[in-house]
Each structure stands twice: as C-alpha cells, then as structure tokens.
Amino acid sequence: MGISLPSVYAAIQAMDDKAFIDRSRKLNAESREFVYATLKEMGIDYVPSSTSFIIFPIEMEGKAFLNKMQAELVGVRAFSFMNKNWCRVSMGTLEEMQTFAGALKKVLV
C-alpha cells in the first residue's frame, strides 16, 4: 500500500496540531478500554497495549475466524504464533468498536 503525497502533507500538519493529537489519544484510549472490557466480559485474555491495536488469542482457526468476522462486515487480522491463533484489531471510533464487539460475540459464542 502506497501513501499519497496529500496524505503525507496531512500527516505533517496533524503532527503540529497538539489539540488534534491530544483528542486522538483520548478517543483511542476510550476505544481501547471498551474493547478491554468486552474481552474481559467474554473471558478472553489480551496483550495490554499502548498502541492503536490490541491482540488476543482466539479459539478458532484464523481463516475461519476472518471469514466469520467479514460476514459480520468487520475487518480484523488473524495470526498463528506461539502455538495459538490470535486476532489483531485496530482501534476505531467507539461506534466502530461496538460493531466489532457485537460481531466478536456472535462469532466466538
């Protein structure tokens, strides 16, 4: 995936906007805390994160998991390492993470 020149210019401008950065960090943290609570409620351990994504183990083969999540119109990544299957979900808006949580509950139940 390439990055367009307008995207680079927008990123440079955003890096100089302290209010934007602070708000983005706050919203990212809120979404991350919502996903943590959802995973805890489901009894799923996760790798604590300070980033814009979370990884957690799934009790399903990765490709089957991805297909089921895609059927719910949710895009995530799946990996296999350390003899486990894992999901990586990037943080979005709170509404997007609520959609993710609903799909995850349908797929893993």
A tleap script that builds the chain and sets N, CA, C and O, in Angstrom:
source leaprc.protein.ff14SB
mol = sequence {
  NMET GLY ILE SER LEU PRO SER VAL TYR ALA
  ALA ILE GLN ALA MET ASP ASP LYS ALA PHE
  ILE ASP ARG SER ARG LYS LEU ASN ALA GLU
  SER ARG GLU PHE VAL TYR ALA THR LEU LYS
  GLU MET GLY ILE ASP TYR VAL PRO SER SER
  THR SER PHE ILE ILE PHE PRO ILE GLU MET
  GLU GLY LYS ALA PHE LEU ASN LYS MET GLN
  ALA GLU LEU VAL GLY VAL ARG ALA PHE SER
  PHE MET ASN LYS ASN TRP CYS ARG VAL SER
  MET GLY THR LEU GLU GLU MET GLN THR PHE
  ALA GLY ALA LEU LYS LYS VAL LEU CVAL
}
set mol.1.N position { 0.842 -1.174 0.000 }
set mol.1.CA position { 0.000 0.000 0.000 }
set mol.1.C position { 0.885 1.234 0.000 }
set mol.1.O position { 1.733 1.416 0.873 }
set mol.2.N position { 0.671 2.053 -0.976 }
set mol.2.CA position { 1.424 3.283 -1.059 }
set mol.2.C position { 0.754 4.399 -0.275 }
set mol.2.O position { -0.414 4.297 0.100 }
set mol.3.N position { 1.492 5.443 -0.037 }
set mol.3.CA position { 0.960 6.614 0.653 }
set mol.3.C position { 1.021 7.769 -0.328 }
set mol.3.O position { 2.069 8.042 -0.913 }
set mol.4.N position { -0.100 8.446 -0.506 }
set mol.4.CA position { -0.152 9.559 -1.447 }
set mol.4.C position { 0.498 10.804 -0.845 }
set mol.4.O position { 0.588 10.946 0.375 }
set mol.5.N position { 0.940 11.682 -1.701 }
set mol.5.CA position { 1.554 12.931 -1.258 }
set mol.5.C position { 0.587 13.772 -0.422 }
set mol.5.O position { 1.007 14.329 0.592 }
set mol.6.N position { -0.704 13.890 -0.806 }
set mol.6.CA position { -1.624 14.639 0.066 }
set mol.6.C position { -1.732 14.022 1.469 }
set mol.6.O position { -1.894 14.746 2.451 }
set mol.7.N position { -1.643 12.699 1.563 }
set mol.7.CA position { -1.677 12.046 2.878 }
set mol.7.C position { -0.461 12.431 3.711 }
set mol.7.O position { -0.571 12.656 4.916 }
set mol.8.N position { 0.683 12.503 3.071 }
set mol.8.CA position { 1.909 12.895 3.778 }
set mol.8.C position { 1.780 14.326 4.290 }
set mol.8.O position { 2.125 14.608 5.438 }
set mol.9.N position { 1.287 15.226 3.448 }
set mol.9.CA position { 1.114 16.625 3.871 }
set mol.9.C position { 0.104 16.728 5.020 }
set mol.9.O position { 0.311 17.493 5.962 }
set mol.10.N position { -0.979 15.964 4.943 }
set mol.10.CA position { -1.979 15.983 6.019 }
set mol.10.C position { -1.373 15.468 7.317 }
set mol.10.O position { -1.643 16.016 8.386 }
set mol.11.N position { -0.562 14.423 7.236 }
set mol.11.CA position { 0.079 13.867 8.432 }
set mol.11.C position { 1.036 14.882 9.056 }
set mol.11.O position { 1.082 15.034 10.277 }
set mol.12.N position { 1.782 15.559 8.225 }
set mol.12.CA position { 2.719 16.581 8.733 }
set mol.12.C position { 1.945 17.667 9.469 }
set mol.12.O position { 2.340 18.073 10.561 }
set mol.13.N position { 0.849 18.141 8.885 }
set mol.13.CA position { 0.033 19.171 9.528 }
set mol.13.C position { -0.560 18.661 10.844 }
set mol.13.O position { -0.589 19.383 11.840 }
set mol.14.N position { -1.025 17.427 10.838 }
set mol.14.CA position { -1.623 16.846 12.050 }
set mol.14.C position { -0.596 16.753 13.173 }
set mol.14.O position { -0.939 16.937 14.340 }
set mol.15.N position { 0.651 16.473 12.835 }
set mol.15.CA position { 1.688 16.350 13.862 }
set mol.15.C position { 1.947 17.677 14.569 }
set mol.15.O position { 2.459 17.687 15.688 }
set mol.16.N position { 1.607 18.778 13.944 }
set mol.16.CA position { 1.786 20.097 14.557 }
set mol.16.C position { 0.556 20.560 15.321 }
set mol.16.O position { 0.575 21.627 15.935 }
set mol.17.N position { -0.517 19.769 15.292 }
set mol.17.CA position { -1.784 20.154 15.916 }
set mol.17.C position { -1.933 19.432 17.258 }
set mol.17.O position { -2.473 18.328 17.324 }
set mol.18.N position { -1.445 20.073 18.326 }
set mol.18.CA position { -1.446 19.443 19.647 }
set mol.18.C position { -2.860 19.071 20.112 }
set mol.18.O position { -3.055 18.007 20.700 }
set mol.19.N position { -3.824 19.922 19.858 }
set mol.19.CA position { -5.207 19.625 20.264 }
set mol.19.C position { -5.713 18.375 19.547 }
set mol.19.O position { -6.383 17.541 20.156 }
set mol.20.N position { -5.396 18.239 18.258 }
set mol.20.CA position { -5.798 17.056 17.499 }
set mol.20.C position { -5.142 15.798 18.069 }
set mol.20.O position { -5.799 14.772 18.242 }
set mol.21.N position { -3.854 15.885 18.355 }
set mol.21.CA position { -3.131 14.729 18.903 }
set mol.21.C position { -3.704 14.335 20.258 }
set mol.21.O position { -3.935 13.153 20.513 }
set mol.22.N position { -3.934 15.309 21.123 }
set mol.22.CA position { -4.493 15.008 22.449 }
set mol.22.C position { -5.870 14.367 22.335 }
set mol.22.O position { -6.161 13.393 23.030 }
set mol.23.N position { -6.716 14.906 21.466 }
set mol.23.CA position { -8.062 14.348 21.278 }
set mol.23.C position { -7.986 12.935 20.699 }
set mol.23.O position { -8.724 12.048 21.129 }
set mol.24.N position { -7.100 12.725 19.730 }
set mol.24.CA position { -6.940 11.404 19.116 }
set mol.24.C position { -6.481 10.375 20.144 }
set mol.24.O position { -6.980 9.250 20.162 }
set mol.25.N position { -5.540 10.752 20.993 }
set mol.25.CA position { -5.072 9.841 22.049 }
set mol.25.C position { -6.199 9.496 23.016 }
set mol.25.O position { -6.348 8.343 23.421 }
set mol.26.N position { -6.990 10.499 23.384 }
set mol.26.CA position { -8.104 10.290 24.310 }
set mol.26.C position { -9.137 9.335 23.701 }
set mol.26.O position { -9.574 8.385 24.352 }
set mol.27.N position { -9.520 9.595 22.459 }
set mol.27.CA position { -10.514 8.740 21.804 }
set mol.27.C position { -9.987 7.326 21.594 }
set mol.27.O position { -10.734 6.358 21.739 }
set mol.28.N position { -8.706 7.200 21.255 }
set mol.28.CA position { -8.091 5.886 21.091 }
set mol.28.C position { -8.109 5.121 22.412 }
set mol.28.O position { -8.423 3.931 22.440 }
set mol.29.N position { -7.775 5.801 23.500 }
set mol.29.CA position { -7.779 5.160 24.821 }
set mol.29.C position { -9.188 4.719 25.217 }
set mol.29.O position { -9.364 3.645 25.792 }
set mol.30.N position { -10.186 5.542 24.914 }
set mol.30.CA position { -11.568 5.173 25.232 }
set mol.30.C position { -11.998 3.926 24.461 }
set mol.30.O position { -12.630 3.033 25.024 }
set mol.31.N position { -11.655 3.868 23.177 }
set mol.31.CA position { -11.992 2.687 22.380 }
set mol.31.C position { -11.260 1.456 22.899 }
set mol.31.O position { -11.839 0.374 22.991 }
set mol.32.N position { -9.990 1.626 23.234 }
set mol.32.CA position { -9.184 0.505 23.751 }
set mol.32.C position { -9.776 -0.008 25.064 }
set mol.32.O position { -9.876 -1.220 25.256 }
set mol.33.N position { -10.169 0.886 25.967 }
set mol.33.CA position { -10.760 0.468 27.241 }
set mol.33.C position { -12.086 -0.253 27.020 }
set mol.33.O position { -12.394 -1.203 27.738 }
set mol.34.N position { -12.872 0.181 26.041 }
set mol.34.CA position { -14.124 -0.502 25.721 }
set mol.34.C position { -13.841 -1.931 25.251 }
set mol.34.O position { -14.508 -2.873 25.678 }
set mol.35.N position { -12.849 -2.085 24.371 }
set mol.35.CA position { -12.511 -3.425 23.881 }
set mol.35.C position { -11.962 -4.285 25.017 }
set mol.35.O position { -12.311 -5.461 25.117 }
set mol.36.N position { -11.113 -3.722 25.871 }
set mol.36.CA position { -10.629 -4.472 27.039 }
set mol.36.C position { -11.810 -4.996 27.858 }
set mol.36.O position { -11.841 -6.170 28.228 }
set mol.37.N position { -12.775 -4.128 28.139 }
set mol.37.CA position { -13.931 -4.533 28.953 }
set mol.37.C position { -14.721 -5.632 28.261 }
set mol.37.O position { -15.176 -6.576 28.909 }
set mol.38.N position { -14.886 -5.515 26.946 }
set mol.38.CA position { -15.599 -6.546 26.193 }
set mol.38.C position { -14.873 -7.877 26.274 }
set mol.38.O position { -15.495 -8.912 26.515 }
set mol.39.N position { -13.556 -7.858 26.075 }
set mol.39.CA position { -12.778 -9.092 26.125 }
set mol.39.C position { -12.820 -9.708 27.521 }
set mol.39.O position { -12.958 -10.923 27.660 }
set mol.40.N position { -12.700 -8.874 28.555 }
set mol.40.CA position { -12.789 -9.386 29.934 }
set mol.40.C position { -14.141 -10.032 30.177 }
set mol.40.O position { -14.218 -11.112 30.763 }
set mol.41.N position { -15.208 -9.378 29.729 }
set mol.41.CA position { -16.569 -9.898 29.883 }
set mol.41.C position { -16.707 -11.266 29.207 }
set mol.41.O position { -17.445 -12.126 29.689 }
set mol.42.N position { -16.002 -11.464 28.096 }
set mol.42.CA position { -16.060 -12.716 27.355 }
set mol.42.C position { -15.071 -13.753 27.881 }
set mol.42.O position { -15.030 -14.883 27.393 }
set mol.43.N position { -14.271 -13.365 28.881 }
set mol.43.CA position { -13.284 -14.292 29.441 }
set mol.43.C position { -12.070 -14.494 28.557 }
set mol.43.O position { -11.415 -15.535 28.617 }
set mol.44.N position { -11.768 -13.494 27.733 }
set mol.44.CA position { -10.634 -13.577 26.810 }
set mol.44.C position { -9.485 -12.732 27.336 }
set mol.44.O position { -9.650 -11.539 27.593 }
set mol.45.N position { -8.319 -13.353 27.496 }
set mol.45.CA position { -7.118 -12.610 27.870 }
set mol.45.C position { -6.632 -11.837 26.648 }
set mol.45.O position { -6.900 -12.232 25.514 }
set mol.46.N position { -5.929 -10.754 26.874 }
set mol.46.CA position { -5.400 -9.950 25.773 }
set mol.46.C position { -4.023 -9.460 26.169 }
set mol.46.O position { -3.645 -9.496 27.340 }
set mol.47.N position { -3.290 -9.006 25.188 }
set mol.47.CA position { -1.979 -8.413 25.443 }
set mol.47.C position { -2.204 -6.922 25.668 }
set mol.47.O position { -2.640 -6.229 24.749 }
set mol.48.N position { -1.919 -6.407 26.867 }
set mol.48.CA position { -2.098 -4.970 27.119 }
set mol.48.C position { -1.326 -4.145 26.085 }
set mol.48.O position { -0.237 -4.527 25.659 }
set mol.49.N position { -1.901 -3.021 25.696 }
set mol.49.CA position { -1.338 -2.236 24.613 }
set mol.49.C position { -1.367 -0.751 24.937 }
set mol.49.O position { -2.265 -0.265 25.625 }
set mol.50.N position { -0.374 -0.043 24.431 }
set mol.50.CA position { -0.365 1.417 24.483 }
set mol.50.C position { -0.453 1.966 23.067 }
set mol.50.O position { -0.156 3.135 22.821 }
set mol.51.N position { -0.859 1.122 22.154 }
set mol.51.CA position { -0.885 1.475 20.740 }
set mol.51.C position { -2.324 1.627 20.253 }
set mol.51.O position { -3.255 1.731 21.052 }
set mol.52.N position { -2.488 1.639 18.952 }
set mol.52.CA position { -3.817 1.755 18.354 }
set mol.52.C position { -4.370 0.390 17.942 }
set mol.52.O position { -5.264 0.312 17.100 }
set mol.53.N position { -3.846 -0.676 18.527 }
set mol.53.CA position { -4.372 -2.005 18.250 }
set mol.53.C position { -4.219 -2.890 19.478 }
set mol.53.O position { -3.440 -2.599 20.386 }
set mol.54.N position { -4.987 -3.984 19.483 }
set mol.54.CA position { -4.936 -4.979 20.554 }
set mol.54.C position { -4.818 -6.348 19.902 }
set mol.54.O position { -5.434 -6.597 18.865 }
set mol.55.N position { -4.034 -7.236 20.499 }
set mol.55.CA position { -4.015 -8.631 20.050 }
set mol.55.C position { -4.496 -9.514 21.199 }
set mol.55.O position { -4.244 -9.248 22.374 }
set mol.56.N position { -5.193 -10.569 20.810 }
set mol.56.CA position { -5.707 -11.514 21.795 }
set mol.56.C position { -5.864 -12.882 21.137 }
set mol.56.O position { -6.094 -12.972 19.931 }
set mol.57.N position { -5.738 -13.951 21.934 }
set mol.57.CA position { -5.855 -15.293 21.367 }
set mol.57.C position { -7.312 -15.627 21.041 }
set mol.57.O position { -8.236 -15.175 21.717 }
set mol.58.N position { -7.491 -16.420 19.998 }
set mol.58.CA position { -8.827 -16.879 19.617 }
set mol.58.C position { -8.820 -18.397 19.561 }
set mol.58.O position { -7.822 -19.011 19.182 }
set mol.59.N position { -9.921 -18.987 19.937 }
set mol.59.CA position { -10.063 -20.441 19.936 }
set mol.59.C position { -10.704 -20.894 18.626 }
set mol.59.O position { -11.674 -21.652 18.628 }
set mol.60.N position { -10.151 -20.422 17.510 }
set mol.60.CA position { -10.691 -20.764 16.204 }
set mol.60.C position { -9.567 -20.601 15.192 }
set mol.60.O position { -8.701 -19.741 15.353 }
set mol.61.N position { -9.579 -21.406 14.171 }
set mol.61.CA position { -8.593 -21.285 13.109 }
set mol.61.C position { -8.748 -19.904 12.483 }
set mol.61.O position { -9.862 -19.422 12.281 }
set mol.62.N position { -7.619 -19.278 12.180 }
set mol.62.CA position { -7.605 -17.888 11.732 }
set mol.62.C position { -8.448 -17.596 10.506 }
set mol.62.O position { -9.203 -16.624 10.496 }
set mol.63.N position { -8.335 -18.420 9.466 }
set mol.63.CA position { -9.084 -18.144 8.239 }
set mol.63.C position { -10.593 -18.245 8.477 }
set mol.63.O position { -11.359 -17.428 7.965 }
set mol.64.N position { -11.014 -19.235 9.244 }
set mol.64.CA position { -12.446 -19.379 9.561 }
set mol.64.C position { -12.916 -18.169 10.363 }
set mol.64.O position { -14.005 -17.649 10.125 }
set mol.65.N position { -12.100 -17.726 11.306 }
set mol.65.CA position { -12.430 -16.549 12.111 }
set mol.65.C position { -12.587 -15.318 11.217 }
set mol.65.O position { -13.566 -14.580 11.334 }
set mol.66.N position { -11.622 -15.101 10.327 }
set mol.66.CA position { -11.688 -13.946 9.432 }
set mol.66.C position { -12.933 -13.993 8.563 }
set mol.66.O position { -13.602 -12.975 8.382 }
set mol.67.N position { -13.251 -15.163 8.026 }
set mol.67.CA position { -14.442 -15.292 7.185 }
set mol.67.C position { -15.707 -14.950 7.959 }
set mol.67.O position { -16.591 -14.268 7.440 }
set mol.68.N position { -15.795 -15.419 9.191 }
set mol.68.CA position { -16.986 -15.140 10.000 }
set mol.68.C position { -17.062 -13.667 10.386 }
set mol.68.O position { -18.147 -13.086 10.385 }
set mol.69.N position { -15.940 -13.062 10.713 }
set mol.69.CA position { -15.942 -11.636 11.035 }
set mol.69.C position { -16.291 -10.808 9.791 }
set mol.69.O position { -17.029 -9.827 9.887 }
set mol.70.N position { -15.770 -11.194 8.641 }
set mol.70.CA position { -16.086 -10.479 7.408 }
set mol.70.C position { -17.570 -10.593 7.075 }
set mol.70.O position { -18.166 -9.650 6.554 }
set mol.71.N position { -18.167 -11.745 7.374 }
set mol.71.CA position { -19.605 -11.911 7.154 }
set mol.71.C position { -20.406 -10.940 8.021 }
set mol.71.O position { -21.539 -10.594 7.687 }
set mol.72.N position { -19.812 -10.502 9.137 }
set mol.72.CA position { -20.429 -9.506 10.025 }
set mol.72.C position { -19.990 -8.085 9.653 }
set mol.72.O position { -20.276 -7.124 10.367 }
set mol.73.N position { -19.286 -7.974 8.515 }
set mol.73.CA position { -18.799 -6.687 7.987 }
set mol.73.C position { -17.750 -6.031 8.875 }
set mol.73.O position { -17.681 -4.806 8.981 }
set mol.74.N position { -16.935 -6.869 9.511 }
set mol.74.CA position { -15.854 -6.379 10.370 }
set mol.74.C position { -14.533 -6.939 9.854 }
set mol.74.O position { -14.388 -8.147 9.669 }
set mol.75.N position { -13.572 -6.044 9.625 }
set mol.75.CA position { -12.251 -6.458 9.172 }
set mol.75.C position { -11.250 -6.444 10.308 }
set mol.75.O position { -11.080 -5.431 10.987 }
set mol.76.N position { -10.592 -7.564 10.512 }
set mol.76.CA position { -9.534 -7.709 11.512 }
set mol.76.C position { -8.420 -8.529 10.862 }
set mol.76.O position { -8.529 -8.914 9.698 }
set mol.77.N position { -7.371 -8.792 11.597 }
set mol.77.CA position { -6.284 -9.666 11.134 }
set mol.77.C position { -6.226 -10.878 12.037 }
set mol.77.O position { -6.603 -10.816 13.207 }
set mol.78.N position { -5.755 -11.974 11.489 }
set mol.78.CA position { -5.558 -13.186 12.287 }
set mol.78.C position { -4.149 -13.701 12.025 }
set mol.78.O position { -3.654 -13.660 10.898 }
set mol.79.N position { -3.512 -14.188 13.092 }
set mol.79.CA position { -2.152 -14.709 13.017 }
set mol.79.C position { -2.077 -16.013 13.796 }
set mol.79.O position { -2.895 -16.280 14.677 }
set mol.80.N position { -1.098 -16.802 13.458 }
set mol.80.CA position { -0.807 -18.000 14.235 }
set mol.80.C position { 0.643 -17.912 14.684 }
set mol.80.O position { 1.553 -17.918 13.855 }
set mol.81.N position { 0.863 -17.829 16.001 }
set mol.81.CA position { 2.209 -17.872 16.558 }
set mol.81.C position { 2.128 -18.336 18.004 }
set mol.81.O position { 1.076 -18.253 18.639 }
set mol.82.N position { 3.248 -18.822 18.514 }
set mol.82.CA position { 3.324 -19.360 19.874 }
set mol.82.C position { 2.270 -20.459 20.072 }
set mol.82.O position { 1.671 -20.577 21.141 }
set mol.83.N position { 2.057 -21.260 19.017 }
set mol.83.CA position { 1.102 -22.370 19.042 }
set mol.83.C position { -0.319 -21.941 19.363 }
set mol.83.O position { -1.086 -22.719 19.930 }
set mol.84.N position { -0.683 -20.711 19.008 }
set mol.84.CA position { -2.032 -20.198 19.225 }
set mol.84.C position { -2.470 -19.398 17.999 }
set mol.84.O position { -1.648 -18.927 17.212 }
set mol.85.N position { -3.777 -19.261 17.866 }
set mol.85.CA position { -4.339 -18.352 16.875 }
set mol.85.C position { -4.647 -17.037 17.583 }
set mol.85.O position { -5.123 -17.030 18.718 }
set mol.86.N position { -4.375 -15.938 16.912 }
set mol.86.CA position { -4.525 -14.616 17.505 }
set mol.86.C position { -5.309 -13.694 16.578 }
set mol.86.O position { -5.272 -13.850 15.357 }
set mol.87.N position { -6.013 -12.745 17.159 }
set mol.87.CA position { -6.676 -11.684 16.431 }
set mol.87.C position { -5.970 -10.374 16.746 }
set mol.87.O position { -5.580 -10.120 17.885 }
set mol.88.N position { -5.814 -9.548 15.720 }
set mol.88.CA position { -5.299 -8.184 15.900 }
set mol.88.C position { -6.395 -7.250 15.412 }
set mol.88.O position { -6.812 -7.309 14.255 }
set mol.89.N position { -6.849 -6.396 16.306 }
set mol.89.CA position { -7.887 -5.435 15.936 }
set mol.89.C position { -7.350 -4.023 16.149 }
set mol.89.O position { -6.821 -3.692 17.210 }
set mol.90.N position { -7.499 -3.204 15.117 }
set mol.90.CA position { -7.106 -1.800 15.209 }
set mol.90.C position { -8.249 -1.012 15.831 }
set mol.90.O position { -9.422 -1.313 15.613 }
set mol.91.N position { -7.890 -0.009 16.598 }
set mol.91.CA position { -8.906 0.815 17.240 }
set mol.91.C position { -9.520 1.767 16.227 }
set mol.91.O position { -8.832 2.345 15.385 }
set mol.92.N position { -10.831 1.913 16.333 }
set mol.92.CA position { -11.578 2.867 15.524 }
set mol.92.C position { -12.377 3.749 16.457 }
set mol.92.O position { -12.032 3.915 17.627 }
set mol.93.N position { -13.437 4.306 15.934 }
set mol.93.CA position { -14.321 5.101 16.775 }
set mol.93.C position { -15.018 4.167 17.773 }
set mol.93.O position { -15.028 2.950 17.590 }
set mol.94.N position { -15.586 4.736 18.805 }
set mol.94.CA position { -16.301 3.922 19.787 }
set mol.94.C position { -17.430 3.149 19.100 }
set mol.94.O position { -17.658 1.980 19.414 }
set mol.95.N position { -18.129 3.784 18.177 }
set mol.95.CA position { -19.212 3.111 17.441 }
set mol.95.C position { -18.666 1.928 16.635 }
set mol.95.O position { -19.283 0.863 16.599 }
set mol.96.N position { -17.521 2.111 15.994 }
set mol.96.CA position { -16.915 1.010 15.234 }
set mol.96.C position { -16.504 -0.136 16.160 }
set mol.96.O position { -16.640 -1.307 15.807 }
set mol.97.N position { -16.004 0.209 17.336 }
set mol.97.CA position { -15.583 -0.844 18.270 }
set mol.97.C position { -16.799 -1.555 18.862 }
set mol.97.O position { -16.709 -2.733 19.207 }
set mol.98.N position { -17.921 -0.870 18.983 }
set mol.98.CA position { -19.152 -1.524 19.420 }
set mol.98.C position { -19.611 -2.521 18.353 }
set mol.98.O position { -20.087 -3.608 18.682 }
set mol.99.N position { -19.471 -2.158 17.090 }
set mol.99.CA position { -19.788 -3.077 15.997 }
set mol.99.C position { -18.863 -4.283 16.058 }
set mol.99.O position { -19.310 -5.420 15.911 }
set mol.100.N position { -17.570 -4.038 16.275 }
set mol.100.CA position { -16.596 -5.125 16.419 }
set mol.100.C position { -17.001 -6.058 17.560 }
set mol.100.O position { -17.006 -7.278 17.397 }
set mol.101.N position { -17.341 -5.482 18.712 }
set mol.101.CA position { -17.697 -6.288 19.890 }
set mol.101.C position { -18.921 -7.157 19.613 }
set mol.101.O position { -18.949 -8.328 19.993 }
set mol.102.N position { -19.924 -6.596 18.958 }
set mol.102.CA position { -21.110 -7.369 18.632 }
set mol.102.C position { -20.793 -8.530 17.708 }
set mol.102.O position { -21.294 -9.638 17.896 }
set mol.103.N position { -19.949 -8.271 16.698 }
set mol.103.CA position { -19.558 -9.329 15.774 }
set mol.103.C position { -18.729 -10.398 16.486 }
set mol.103.O position { -18.917 -11.593 16.256 }
set mol.104.N position { -17.823 -9.965 17.341 }
set mol.104.CA position { -16.966 -10.920 18.065 }
set mol.104.C position { -17.816 -11.844 18.930 }
set mol.104.O position { -17.574 -13.049 18.984 }
set mol.105.N position { -18.797 -11.283 19.596 }
set mol.105.CA position { -19.678 -12.100 20.443 }
set mol.105.C position { -20.446 -13.125 19.616 }
set mol.105.O position { -20.644 -14.254 20.066 }
set mol.106.N position { -20.883 -12.750 18.415 }
set mol.106.CA position { -21.600 -13.694 17.544 }
set mol.106.C position { -20.652 -14.794 17.045 }
set mol.106.O position { -21.017 -15.969 17.006 }
set mol.107.N position { -19.449 -14.399 16.671 }
set mol.107.CA position { -18.516 -15.333 16.049 }
set mol.107.C position { -17.914 -16.320 17.056 }
set mol.107.O position { -17.750 -17.500 16.744 }
set mol.108.N position { -17.591 -15.848 18.239 }
set mol.108.CA position { -16.906 -16.707 19.209 }
set mol.108.C position { -17.820 -17.427 20.169 }
set mol.108.O position { -17.342 -18.219 20.981 }
set mol.109.N position { -19.129 -17.181 20.111 }
set mol.109.CA position { -20.057 -17.869 21.026 }
set mol.109.C position { -20.539 -19.149 20.416 }
set mol.109.O position { -21.325 -19.869 21.032 }
savepdb mol mol.pdb
quit
